């Protein structure tokens, strides 16, 4: 069960994330900044 569950999450994350590396980094950075704003 656990390996299948992990693979499913990875596939979902890959589907959500933009394919170019720069866009992916920008997406992660923006997510990080949003989480910081929420916590602070």
Short mmCIF file of N, CA and C in Angstrom, two decimals:
data_model
loop_
_atom_site.label_atom_id
_atom_site.label_comp_id
_atom_site.label_asym_id
_atom_site.label_seq_id
_atom_site.Cartn_x
_atom_site.Cartn_y
_atom_site.Cartn_z
N UNK A 1 0.83 -1.22 0.00
CA UNK A 1 0.00 0.00 0.00
C UNK A 1 0.86 1.27 0.00
N UNK A 2 1.86 1.31 0.87
CA UNK A 2 2.66 2.54 1.02
C UNK A 2 3.37 2.96 -0.27
N UNK A 3 4.08 2.04 -0.97
CA UNK A 3 4.76 2.47 -2.20
C UNK A 3 3.79 3.01 -3.26
N UNK A 4 2.65 2.36 -3.43
CA UNK A 4 1.65 2.80 -4.41
C UNK A 4 1.12 4.19 -4.04
N UNK A 5 0.88 4.40 -2.75
CA UNK A 5 0.38 5.68 -2.27
C UNK A 5 1.40 6.79 -2.57
N UNK A 6 2.68 6.52 -2.28
CA UNK A 6 3.75 7.49 -2.54
C UNK A 6 3.86 7.82 -4.02
N UNK A 7 3.79 6.80 -4.87
CA UNK A 7 3.87 7.02 -6.32
C UNK A 7 2.70 7.87 -6.80
N UNK A 8 1.53 7.64 -6.26
CA UNK A 8 0.35 8.42 -6.63
C UNK A 8 0.54 9.90 -6.32
N UNK A 9 1.11 10.18 -5.13
CA UNK A 9 1.36 11.57 -4.74
C UNK A 9 2.38 12.20 -5.68
N UNK A 10 3.44 11.47 -6.00
CA UNK A 10 4.47 11.99 -6.90
C UNK A 10 3.89 12.32 -8.27
N UNK A 11 3.05 11.43 -8.79
CA UNK A 11 2.42 11.66 -10.10
C UNK A 11 1.54 12.91 -10.05
N UNK A 12 0.79 13.08 -8.96
CA UNK A 12 -0.06 14.27 -8.82
C UNK A 12 0.78 15.53 -8.77
N UNK A 13 1.87 15.50 -8.00
CA UNK A 13 2.75 16.66 -7.90
C UNK A 13 3.36 17.01 -9.26
N UNK A 14 3.80 15.98 -10.00
CA UNK A 14 4.36 16.21 -11.33
C UNK A 14 3.32 16.81 -12.26
N UNK A 15 2.07 16.35 -12.16
CA UNK A 15 1.00 16.87 -13.00
C UNK A 15 0.70 18.33 -12.67
N UNK A 16 0.72 18.67 -11.37
CA UNK A 16 0.42 20.03 -10.93
C UNK A 16 1.54 20.99 -11.34
N UNK A 17 2.79 20.57 -11.16
CA UNK A 17 3.94 21.45 -11.40
C UNK A 17 4.16 21.71 -12.88
N UNK A 18 4.53 22.96 -13.22
CA UNK A 18 4.91 23.26 -14.61
C UNK A 18 6.18 22.52 -14.99
N UNK A 19 6.31 22.19 -16.27
CA UNK A 19 7.42 21.34 -16.70
C UNK A 19 8.77 22.07 -16.79
N UNK A 20 8.85 23.33 -17.26
CA UNK A 20 10.17 23.98 -17.28
C UNK A 20 10.75 24.15 -15.88
N UNK A 21 12.06 23.98 -15.77
CA UNK A 21 12.71 23.99 -14.45
C UNK A 21 12.58 25.36 -13.79
N UNK A 22 12.78 26.43 -14.56
CA UNK A 22 12.69 27.79 -14.00
C UNK A 22 11.31 28.04 -13.43
N UNK A 23 10.28 27.66 -14.17
CA UNK A 23 8.90 27.85 -13.70
C UNK A 23 8.65 27.03 -12.45
N UNK A 24 9.21 25.83 -12.41
CA UNK A 24 9.05 24.95 -11.26
C UNK A 24 9.67 25.59 -10.02
N UNK A 25 10.87 26.18 -10.18
CA UNK A 25 11.55 26.85 -9.07
C UNK A 25 10.73 28.04 -8.60
N UNK A 26 10.24 28.85 -9.55
CA UNK A 26 9.42 30.02 -9.21
C UNK A 26 8.17 29.58 -8.44
N UNK A 27 7.56 28.48 -8.88
CA UNK A 27 6.37 27.94 -8.22
C UNK A 27 6.67 27.56 -6.78
N UNK A 28 7.81 26.85 -6.57
CA UNK A 28 8.21 26.44 -5.23
C UNK A 28 8.50 27.65 -4.35
N UNK A 29 9.19 28.64 -4.92
CA UNK A 29 9.52 29.86 -4.17
C UNK A 29 8.26 30.60 -3.77
N UNK A 30 7.32 30.74 -4.70
CA UNK A 30 6.06 31.44 -4.40
C UNK A 30 5.27 30.70 -3.32
N UNK A 31 5.24 29.37 -3.41
CA UNK A 31 4.58 28.56 -2.38
C UNK A 31 5.22 28.79 -1.02
N UNK A 32 6.56 28.78 -0.99
CA UNK A 32 7.32 29.00 0.24
C UNK A 32 6.99 30.37 0.84
N UNK A 33 6.96 31.41 0.00
CA UNK A 33 6.66 32.76 0.47
C UNK A 33 5.24 32.85 1.01
N UNK A 34 4.31 32.20 0.33
CA UNK A 34 2.91 32.21 0.78
C UNK A 34 2.79 31.55 2.15
N UNK A 35 3.47 30.42 2.34
CA UNK A 35 3.43 29.73 3.63
C UNK A 35 4.05 30.60 4.72
N UNK A 36 5.12 31.32 4.40
CA UNK A 36 5.74 32.23 5.37
C UNK A 36 4.77 33.34 5.76
N UNK A 37 4.07 33.91 4.78
CA UNK A 37 3.10 34.97 5.05
C UNK A 37 1.97 34.46 5.94
N UNK A 38 1.53 33.24 5.71
CA UNK A 38 0.44 32.66 6.51
C UNK A 38 0.90 32.44 7.95
N UNK A 39 2.12 31.92 8.13
CA UNK A 39 2.62 31.61 9.48
C UNK A 39 2.94 32.88 10.25
N UNK A 40 3.48 33.92 9.59
CA UNK A 40 3.87 35.15 10.30
C UNK A 40 2.70 36.11 10.47
#
